[in-house]
Short mmCIF file of C-alpha atoms in Angstrom, two decimals:
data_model
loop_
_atom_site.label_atom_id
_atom_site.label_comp_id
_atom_site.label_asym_id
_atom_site.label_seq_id
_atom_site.Cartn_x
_atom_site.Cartn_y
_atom_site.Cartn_z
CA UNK E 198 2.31 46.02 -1.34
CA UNK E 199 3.63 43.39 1.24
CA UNK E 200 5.54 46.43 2.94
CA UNK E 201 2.39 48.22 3.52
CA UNK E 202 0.65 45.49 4.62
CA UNK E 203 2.84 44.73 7.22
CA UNK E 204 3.26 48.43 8.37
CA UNK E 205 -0.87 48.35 8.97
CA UNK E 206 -0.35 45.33 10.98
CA UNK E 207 1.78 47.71 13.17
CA UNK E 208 -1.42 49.10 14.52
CA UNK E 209 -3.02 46.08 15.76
CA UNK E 210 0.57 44.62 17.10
CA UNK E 211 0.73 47.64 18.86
CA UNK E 212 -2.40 47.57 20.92
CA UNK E 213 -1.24 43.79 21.74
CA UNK E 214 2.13 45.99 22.91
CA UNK E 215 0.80 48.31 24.95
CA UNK E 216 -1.66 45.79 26.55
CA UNK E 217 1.40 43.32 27.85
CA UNK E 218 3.60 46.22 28.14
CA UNK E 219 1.07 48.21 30.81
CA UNK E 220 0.20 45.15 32.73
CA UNK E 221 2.24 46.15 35.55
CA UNK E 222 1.02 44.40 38.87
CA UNK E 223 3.47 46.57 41.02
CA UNK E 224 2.47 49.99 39.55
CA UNK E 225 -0.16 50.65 42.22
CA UNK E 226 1.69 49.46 44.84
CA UNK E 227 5.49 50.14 44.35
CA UNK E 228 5.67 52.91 47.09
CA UNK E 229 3.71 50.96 49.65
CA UNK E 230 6.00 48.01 48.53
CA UNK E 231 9.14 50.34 49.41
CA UNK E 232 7.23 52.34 51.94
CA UNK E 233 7.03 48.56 53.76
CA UNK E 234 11.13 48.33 53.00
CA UNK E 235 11.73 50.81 55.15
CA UNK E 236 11.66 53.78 52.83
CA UNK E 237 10.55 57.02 53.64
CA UNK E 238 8.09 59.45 52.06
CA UNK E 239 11.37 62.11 51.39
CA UNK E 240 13.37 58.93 49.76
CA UNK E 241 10.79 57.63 48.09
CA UNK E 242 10.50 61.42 46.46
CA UNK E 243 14.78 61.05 45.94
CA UNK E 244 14.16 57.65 43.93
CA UNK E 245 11.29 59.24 41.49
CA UNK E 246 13.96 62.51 41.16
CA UNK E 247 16.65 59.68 40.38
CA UNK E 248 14.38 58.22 37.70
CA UNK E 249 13.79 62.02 36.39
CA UNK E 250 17.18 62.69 36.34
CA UNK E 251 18.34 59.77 34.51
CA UNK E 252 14.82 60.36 32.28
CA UNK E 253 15.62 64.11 31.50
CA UNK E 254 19.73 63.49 30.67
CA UNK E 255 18.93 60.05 28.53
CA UNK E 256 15.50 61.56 27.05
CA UNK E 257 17.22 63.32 23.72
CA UNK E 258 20.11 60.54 23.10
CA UNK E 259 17.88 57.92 22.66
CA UNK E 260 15.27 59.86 21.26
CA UNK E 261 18.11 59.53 18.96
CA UNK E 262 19.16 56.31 18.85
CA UNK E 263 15.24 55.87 17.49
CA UNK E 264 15.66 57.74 15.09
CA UNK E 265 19.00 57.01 13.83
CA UNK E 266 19.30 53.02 14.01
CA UNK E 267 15.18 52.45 14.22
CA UNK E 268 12.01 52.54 16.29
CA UNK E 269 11.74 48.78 16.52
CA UNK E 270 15.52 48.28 18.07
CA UNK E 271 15.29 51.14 20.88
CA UNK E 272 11.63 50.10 21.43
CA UNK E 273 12.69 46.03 21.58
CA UNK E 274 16.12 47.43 24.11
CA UNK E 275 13.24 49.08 26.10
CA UNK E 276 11.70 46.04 27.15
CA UNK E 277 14.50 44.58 27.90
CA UNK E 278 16.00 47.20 30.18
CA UNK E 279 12.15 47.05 31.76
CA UNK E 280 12.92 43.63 32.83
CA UNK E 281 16.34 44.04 34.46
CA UNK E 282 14.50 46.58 36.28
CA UNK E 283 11.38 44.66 37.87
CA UNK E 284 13.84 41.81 38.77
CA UNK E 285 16.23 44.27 40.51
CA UNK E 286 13.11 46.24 42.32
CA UNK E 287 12.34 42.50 43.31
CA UNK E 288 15.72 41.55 44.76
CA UNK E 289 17.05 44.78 46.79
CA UNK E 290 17.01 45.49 49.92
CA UNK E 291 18.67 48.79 49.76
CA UNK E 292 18.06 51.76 48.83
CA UNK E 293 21.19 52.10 46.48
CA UNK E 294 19.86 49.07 44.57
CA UNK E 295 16.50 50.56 44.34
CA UNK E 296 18.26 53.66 42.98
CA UNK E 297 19.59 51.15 40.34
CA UNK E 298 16.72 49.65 39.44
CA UNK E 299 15.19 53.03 38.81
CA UNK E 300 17.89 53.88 36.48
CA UNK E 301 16.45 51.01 34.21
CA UNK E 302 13.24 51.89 34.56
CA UNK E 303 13.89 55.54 33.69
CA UNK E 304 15.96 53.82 30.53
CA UNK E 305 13.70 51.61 29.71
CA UNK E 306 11.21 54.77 29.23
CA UNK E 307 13.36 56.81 27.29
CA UNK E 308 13.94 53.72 24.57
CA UNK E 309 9.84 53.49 24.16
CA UNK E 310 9.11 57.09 24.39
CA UNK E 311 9.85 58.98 21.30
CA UNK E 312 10.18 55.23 19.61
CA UNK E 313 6.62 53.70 20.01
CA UNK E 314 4.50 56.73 19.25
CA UNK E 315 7.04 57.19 16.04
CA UNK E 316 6.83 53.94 14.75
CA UNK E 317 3.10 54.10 14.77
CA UNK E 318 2.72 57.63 13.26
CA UNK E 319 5.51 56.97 10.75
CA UNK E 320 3.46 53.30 9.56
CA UNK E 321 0.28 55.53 9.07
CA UNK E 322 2.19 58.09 7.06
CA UNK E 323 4.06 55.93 4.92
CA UNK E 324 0.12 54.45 4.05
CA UNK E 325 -1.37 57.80 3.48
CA UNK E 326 -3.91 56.83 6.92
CA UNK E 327 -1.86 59.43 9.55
CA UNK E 328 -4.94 62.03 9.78
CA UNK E 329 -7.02 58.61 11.46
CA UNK E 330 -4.04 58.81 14.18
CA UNK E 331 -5.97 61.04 16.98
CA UNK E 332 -8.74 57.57 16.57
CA UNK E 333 -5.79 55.31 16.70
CA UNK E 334 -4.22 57.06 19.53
CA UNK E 335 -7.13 57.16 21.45
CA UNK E 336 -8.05 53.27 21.24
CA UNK E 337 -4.20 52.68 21.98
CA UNK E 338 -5.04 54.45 25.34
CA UNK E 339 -7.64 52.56 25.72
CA UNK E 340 -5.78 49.48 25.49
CA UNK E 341 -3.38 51.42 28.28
CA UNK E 342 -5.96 51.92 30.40
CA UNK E 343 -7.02 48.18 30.12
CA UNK E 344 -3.76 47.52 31.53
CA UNK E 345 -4.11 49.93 34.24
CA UNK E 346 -7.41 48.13 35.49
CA UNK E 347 -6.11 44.78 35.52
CA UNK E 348 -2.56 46.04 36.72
CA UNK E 349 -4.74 47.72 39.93
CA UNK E 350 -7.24 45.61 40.55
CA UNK E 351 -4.98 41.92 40.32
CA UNK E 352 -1.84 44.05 41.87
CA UNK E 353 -3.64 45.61 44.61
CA UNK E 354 -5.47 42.37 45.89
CA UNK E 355 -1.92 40.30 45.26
CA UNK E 356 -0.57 42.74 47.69
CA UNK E 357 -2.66 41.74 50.37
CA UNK E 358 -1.36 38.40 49.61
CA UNK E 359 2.42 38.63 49.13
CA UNK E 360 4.23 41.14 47.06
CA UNK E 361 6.58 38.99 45.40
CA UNK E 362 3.64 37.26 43.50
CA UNK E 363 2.80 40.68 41.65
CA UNK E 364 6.09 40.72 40.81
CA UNK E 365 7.09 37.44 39.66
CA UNK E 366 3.27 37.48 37.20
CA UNK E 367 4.73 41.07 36.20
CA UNK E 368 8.51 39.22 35.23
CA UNK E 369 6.56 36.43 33.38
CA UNK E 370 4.55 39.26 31.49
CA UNK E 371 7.51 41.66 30.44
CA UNK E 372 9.30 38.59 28.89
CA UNK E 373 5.86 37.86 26.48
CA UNK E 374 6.41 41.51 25.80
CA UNK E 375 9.76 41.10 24.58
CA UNK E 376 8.82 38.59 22.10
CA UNK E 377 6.26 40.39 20.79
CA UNK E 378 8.12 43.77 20.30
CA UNK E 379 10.52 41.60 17.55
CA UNK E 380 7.23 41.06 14.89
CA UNK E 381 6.93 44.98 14.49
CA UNK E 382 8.01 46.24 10.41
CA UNK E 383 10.15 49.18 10.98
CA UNK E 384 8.69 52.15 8.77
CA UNK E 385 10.76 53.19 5.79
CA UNK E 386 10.84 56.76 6.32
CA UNK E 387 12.13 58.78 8.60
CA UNK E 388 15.04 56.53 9.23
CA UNK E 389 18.47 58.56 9.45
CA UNK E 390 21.19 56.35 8.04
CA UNK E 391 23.70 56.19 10.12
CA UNK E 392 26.95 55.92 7.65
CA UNK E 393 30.45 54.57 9.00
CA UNK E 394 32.81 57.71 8.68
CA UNK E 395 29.46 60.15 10.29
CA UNK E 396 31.07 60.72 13.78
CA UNK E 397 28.91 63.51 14.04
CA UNK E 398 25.63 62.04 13.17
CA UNK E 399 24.13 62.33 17.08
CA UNK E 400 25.19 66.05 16.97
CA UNK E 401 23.29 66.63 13.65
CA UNK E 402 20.14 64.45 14.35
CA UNK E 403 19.79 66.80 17.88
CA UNK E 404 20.48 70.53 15.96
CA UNK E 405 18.08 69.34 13.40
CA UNK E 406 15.74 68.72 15.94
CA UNK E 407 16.16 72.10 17.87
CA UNK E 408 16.16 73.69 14.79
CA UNK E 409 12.13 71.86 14.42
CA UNK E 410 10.92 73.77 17.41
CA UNK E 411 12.56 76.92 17.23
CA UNK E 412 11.11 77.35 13.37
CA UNK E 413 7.60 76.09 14.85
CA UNK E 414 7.78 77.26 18.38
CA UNK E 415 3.91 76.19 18.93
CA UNK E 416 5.16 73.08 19.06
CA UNK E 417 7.71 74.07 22.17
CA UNK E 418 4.05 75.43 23.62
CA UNK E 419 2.30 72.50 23.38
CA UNK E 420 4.95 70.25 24.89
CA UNK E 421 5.44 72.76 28.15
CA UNK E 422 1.67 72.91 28.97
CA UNK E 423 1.24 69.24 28.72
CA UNK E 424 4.04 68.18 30.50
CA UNK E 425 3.21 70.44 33.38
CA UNK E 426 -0.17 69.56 33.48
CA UNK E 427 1.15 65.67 33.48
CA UNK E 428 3.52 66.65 36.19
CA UNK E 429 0.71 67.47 38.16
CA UNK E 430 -1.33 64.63 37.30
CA UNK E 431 1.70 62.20 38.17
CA UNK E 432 2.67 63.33 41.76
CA UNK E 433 -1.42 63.10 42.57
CA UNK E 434 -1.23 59.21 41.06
CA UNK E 435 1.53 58.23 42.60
CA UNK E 436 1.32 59.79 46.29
CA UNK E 437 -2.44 59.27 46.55
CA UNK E 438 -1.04 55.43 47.18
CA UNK E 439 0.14 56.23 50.53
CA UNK E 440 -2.52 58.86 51.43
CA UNK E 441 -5.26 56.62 50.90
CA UNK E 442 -3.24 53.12 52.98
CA UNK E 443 -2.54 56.04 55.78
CA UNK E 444 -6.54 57.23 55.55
CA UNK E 445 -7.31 53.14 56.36
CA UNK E 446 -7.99 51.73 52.86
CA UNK E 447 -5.73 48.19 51.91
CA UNK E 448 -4.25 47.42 48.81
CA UNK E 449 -7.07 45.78 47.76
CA UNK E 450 -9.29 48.75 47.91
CA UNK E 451 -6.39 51.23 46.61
CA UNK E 452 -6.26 48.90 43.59
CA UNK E 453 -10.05 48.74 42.97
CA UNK E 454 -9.78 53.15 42.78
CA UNK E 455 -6.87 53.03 40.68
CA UNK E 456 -8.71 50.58 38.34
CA UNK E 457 -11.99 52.48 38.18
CA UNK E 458 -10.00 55.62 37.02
CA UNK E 459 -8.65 53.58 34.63
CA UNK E 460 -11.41 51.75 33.04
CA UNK E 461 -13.28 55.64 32.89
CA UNK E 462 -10.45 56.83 30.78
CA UNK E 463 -10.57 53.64 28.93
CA UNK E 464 -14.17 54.94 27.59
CA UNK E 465 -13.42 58.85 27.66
CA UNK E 466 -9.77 57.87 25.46
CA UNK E 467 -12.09 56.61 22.16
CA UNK E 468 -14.36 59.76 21.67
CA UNK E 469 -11.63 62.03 22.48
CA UNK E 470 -11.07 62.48 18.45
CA UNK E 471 -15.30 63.42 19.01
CA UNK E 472 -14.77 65.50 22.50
CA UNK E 473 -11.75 67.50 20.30
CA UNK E 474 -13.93 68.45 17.40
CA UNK E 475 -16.59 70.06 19.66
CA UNK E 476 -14.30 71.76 22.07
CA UNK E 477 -11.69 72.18 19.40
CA UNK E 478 -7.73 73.05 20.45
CA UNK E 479 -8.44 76.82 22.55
CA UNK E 480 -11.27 74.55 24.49
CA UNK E 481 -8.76 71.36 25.55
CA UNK E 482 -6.02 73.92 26.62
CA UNK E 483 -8.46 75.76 28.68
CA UNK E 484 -10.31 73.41 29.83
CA UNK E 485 -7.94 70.61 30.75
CA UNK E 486 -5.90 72.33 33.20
CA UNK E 487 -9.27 74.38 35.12
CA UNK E 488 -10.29 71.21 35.42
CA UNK E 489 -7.40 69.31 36.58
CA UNK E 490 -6.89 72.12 39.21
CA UNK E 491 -9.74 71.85 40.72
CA UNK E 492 -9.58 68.13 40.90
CA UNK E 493 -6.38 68.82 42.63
CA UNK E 494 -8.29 70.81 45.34
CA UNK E 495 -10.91 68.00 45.75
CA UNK E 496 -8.43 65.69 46.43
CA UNK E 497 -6.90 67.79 49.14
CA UNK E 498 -10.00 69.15 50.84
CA UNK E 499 -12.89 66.48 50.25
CA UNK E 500 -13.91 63.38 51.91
CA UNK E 501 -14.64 62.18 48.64
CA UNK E 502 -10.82 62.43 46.87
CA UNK E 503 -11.05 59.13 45.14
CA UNK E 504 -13.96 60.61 42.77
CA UNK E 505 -11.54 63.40 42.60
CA UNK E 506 -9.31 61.51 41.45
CA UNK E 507 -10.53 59.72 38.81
CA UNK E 508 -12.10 62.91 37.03
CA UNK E 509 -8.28 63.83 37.62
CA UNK E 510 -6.78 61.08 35.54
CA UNK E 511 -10.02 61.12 32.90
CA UNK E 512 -8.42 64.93 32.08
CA UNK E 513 -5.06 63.53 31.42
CA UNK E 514 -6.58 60.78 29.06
CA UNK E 515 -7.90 63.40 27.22
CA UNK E 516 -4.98 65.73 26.86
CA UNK E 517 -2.36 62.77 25.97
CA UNK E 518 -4.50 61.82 23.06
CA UNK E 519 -5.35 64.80 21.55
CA UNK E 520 -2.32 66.98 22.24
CA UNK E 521 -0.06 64.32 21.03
CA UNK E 522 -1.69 64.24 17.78
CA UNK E 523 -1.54 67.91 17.44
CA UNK E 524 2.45 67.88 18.01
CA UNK E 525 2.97 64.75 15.29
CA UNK E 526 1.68 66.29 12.53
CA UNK E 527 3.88 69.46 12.71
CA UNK E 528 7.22 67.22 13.04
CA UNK E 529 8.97 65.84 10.31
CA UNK E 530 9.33 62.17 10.33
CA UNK E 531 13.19 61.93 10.23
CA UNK E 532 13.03 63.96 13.34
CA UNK E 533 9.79 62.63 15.08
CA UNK E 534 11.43 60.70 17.92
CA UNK E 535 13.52 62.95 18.72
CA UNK E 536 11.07 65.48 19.18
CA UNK E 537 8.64 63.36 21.30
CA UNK E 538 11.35 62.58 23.60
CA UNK E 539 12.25 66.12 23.88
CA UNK E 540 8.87 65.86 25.76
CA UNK E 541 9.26 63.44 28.06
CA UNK E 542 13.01 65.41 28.97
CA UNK E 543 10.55 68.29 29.95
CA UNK E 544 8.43 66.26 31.93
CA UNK E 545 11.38 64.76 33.98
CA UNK E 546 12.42 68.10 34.37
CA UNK E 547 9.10 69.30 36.28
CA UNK E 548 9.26 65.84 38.38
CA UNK E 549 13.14 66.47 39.81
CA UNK E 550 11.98 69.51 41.50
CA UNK E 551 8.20 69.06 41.76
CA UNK E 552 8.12 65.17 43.41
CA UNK E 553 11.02 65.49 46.14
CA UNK E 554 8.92 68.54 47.15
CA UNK E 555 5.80 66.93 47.83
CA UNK E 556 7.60 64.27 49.47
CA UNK E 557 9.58 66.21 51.68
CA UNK E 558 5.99 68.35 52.63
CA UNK E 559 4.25 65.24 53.19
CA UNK E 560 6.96 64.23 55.33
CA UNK E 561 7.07 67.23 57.52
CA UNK E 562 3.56 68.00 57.62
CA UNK E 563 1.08 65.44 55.83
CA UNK E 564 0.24 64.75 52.59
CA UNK E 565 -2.88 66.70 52.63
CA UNK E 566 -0.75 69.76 53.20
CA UNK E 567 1.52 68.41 50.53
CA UNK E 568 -1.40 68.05 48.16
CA UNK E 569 -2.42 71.87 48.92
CA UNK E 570 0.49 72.91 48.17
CA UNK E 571 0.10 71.50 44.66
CA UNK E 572 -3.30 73.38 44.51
CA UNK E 573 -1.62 76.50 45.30
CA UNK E 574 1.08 76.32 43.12
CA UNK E 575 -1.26 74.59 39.94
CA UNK E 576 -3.96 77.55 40.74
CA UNK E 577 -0.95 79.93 39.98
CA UNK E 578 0.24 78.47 36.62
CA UNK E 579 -3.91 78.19 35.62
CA UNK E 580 -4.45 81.90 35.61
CA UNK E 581 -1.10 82.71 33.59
CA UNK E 582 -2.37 79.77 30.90
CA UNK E 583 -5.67 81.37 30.61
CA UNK E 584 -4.62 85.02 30.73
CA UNK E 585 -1.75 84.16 27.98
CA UNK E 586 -4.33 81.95 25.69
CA UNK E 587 -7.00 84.41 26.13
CA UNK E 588 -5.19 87.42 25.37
CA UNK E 589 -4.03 85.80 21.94
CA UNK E 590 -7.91 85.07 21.06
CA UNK E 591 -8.83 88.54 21.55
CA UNK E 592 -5.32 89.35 19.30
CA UNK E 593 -6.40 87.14 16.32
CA UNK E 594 -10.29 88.47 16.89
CA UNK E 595 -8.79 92.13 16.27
CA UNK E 596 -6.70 91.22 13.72
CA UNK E 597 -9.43 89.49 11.91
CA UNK E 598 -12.10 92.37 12.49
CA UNK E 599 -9.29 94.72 11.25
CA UNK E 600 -8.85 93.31 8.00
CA UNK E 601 -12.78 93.35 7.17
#
């Protein structure tokens, strides 16, 4: 009974978590931070392809490690690693150390990835409460978002101040978040043991895994079409930074758009359990991406991007939430964060190619042509999605007609 107990108080320690964890004062204004280094729009693309890289090989092995020696070790090592890398972002001057530093970060994802979301699913399940996790997952992105605004908001006018102050506040904050990550109860199941004379047991864990998604190979859908769609989302958040200081706004102002999208996905994030009953699963995965497009396209073309670009990140709010549920309840618990980092390996995998390249166009042209390009490319991969999605509708409508 105590067990169980302290498995629901998972769910509250996590919102606490994600809260310190997200309350990142440099994460709206890293790239102007570098940009004002002396780094480039083309290697400022090479240090997010660095991340990716290191991301997309690490991804699976600590995946892992999650689910072999626990979710609260890799998550507590991914704090830690999180910290090395702030204080190394802080102290460079190069752009080798940055490189370094982004190695840390990347590892510091790849430890929380797959873990977190595992450790929360698996405390629900082990309780009989998983089918509340679409409600859970949603307030834990609102909690996220939270973050976001004050990250944005206190980051942004900090950097109109002195940069090394957002950084410090964010090295005082990451070392409350270590603390913290040590009270989580590691769920019972879905724990590999990892026995002495089992050299093998990191071979196993990842055929086991494969072996998950080719038997259920919706779920191999469902990670592909999100990922892209994040891919999308991520190169608009990130290089909007640098559009918007060349277009005349300051940090502060940056940081007051970047909180606003936040705090509207903050509120959009609860009732997605609500939005996904109307709309159901067809409706998200056609809608999402239409929408996201075309958001895309405002961004590029209209004097207006910042609304844009907030309807832009309330569509990724809503497809994290619900398509994550959808994936965790068709994966087995011994091989959940495995699985969910197999994810995040296929996002890094759209950001090696996809971020460079916008860099490298925004570079040699201008971001606006950079964020066309985008358009072009996302307008593309929109009609295939809703030619392939609609074409299985009208399958199962025959199929269904056929056997009245």
């Amino acid at each position: 009974m105590e067990h169980n107990v302290q498995l629901r108080k998972n769910i509250n320690k996590n919102y606490v978590f994600v809260l310190l964890q997200n309350i990142d004062l440099t994460r709206g204004i890293w790239m102007i931070y570098l940009a004002s280094k002396g780094m480039s729009l083309t290697q400022l693309g090479l240090l997010e392809t660095i991340f990716h890289i290191t991301s997309f090989t690490m991804e699976v092995p600590t995946g892992a490690v999650a689910d072999i020696f626990g979710r609260k070790i890799s998550r507590i090592l991914g704090r830690i690693f999180s910290l090395v890398s702030v204080i190394l972002l802080l102290a460079a001057n190069s752009f080798l150390w940055f490189a370094i530093s982004f190695v840390f970060t990347a590892l510091s994802y790849n430890l929380e990835s797959g873990a977190g979301d595992a450790l929360v699913y698996d405390s629900l399940k082990e309780i009989g409460e998983e089918h509340s996790y679409m409600k859970i997952s949603g307030r834990k992105e609102f909690f996220y978002q939270i973050a976001s605004v004050i990250s944005f908001f206190v980051g942004g006018y900090l950097a109109t101040k002195s940069y090394n102050i957002a950084f410090v506040l964010t090295i005082v904050i990451a070392s409350i978040n270590i603390m913290q990550s040590f009270t989580f109860k590691e769920p019972s199941i879905g724990r590999i043991e990892a026995k002495g004379d089992n050299k093998n047991i990191f071979v196993k864990q990842l055929k086991a895994s494969i072996k998950v998604i080719i038997d259920k190979p919706k779920i191999g859908f469902l990670i592909i079409f999100t990922e892209i769609v994040m891919a999308f989302c991520t190169c608009i958040f990130f290089y909007l930074q640098n559009y918007l200081k060349g277009d005349g706004y300051s940090e502060a102002v940056i940081g007051i758009i970047y909180a606003v999208s936040s705090l509207g996905s903050a509120l959009v994030a609860t009732q997605v359990h609500r939005i996904e009953k109307k709309i159901k699963e067809q409706g998200l995965l056609l809608l999402i991406p239409l929408v996201a497009v075309a958001c895309i396209w405002g961004v590029a073309l209209s004097s207006f991007h910042y609304i844009f670009f907030i309807v832009l990140m309330l569509m990724e709010g809503i497809l994290y939430v619900s398509i994550s549920d959808y994936i965790n309840k068709m994966i087995p618990s011994e091989n959940r964060a495995t699985i969910l980092s197999f994810s995040s390996m296929v996002f890094s995998f759209f950001m090696i190619t996809l971020f460079p390249f916008i860099g490298m166009i925004g570079d040699r042209y201008s971001l606006s042509v950079a964020f066309k390009a985008l358009g072009s490319l996302g307008s593309v991969l929109v009609i295939i999605n809703s030619y392939t999605l609609l074409v299985k509708v009208n399958k199962k409508s025959a199929e269904s007609t056929e056997k009245l």
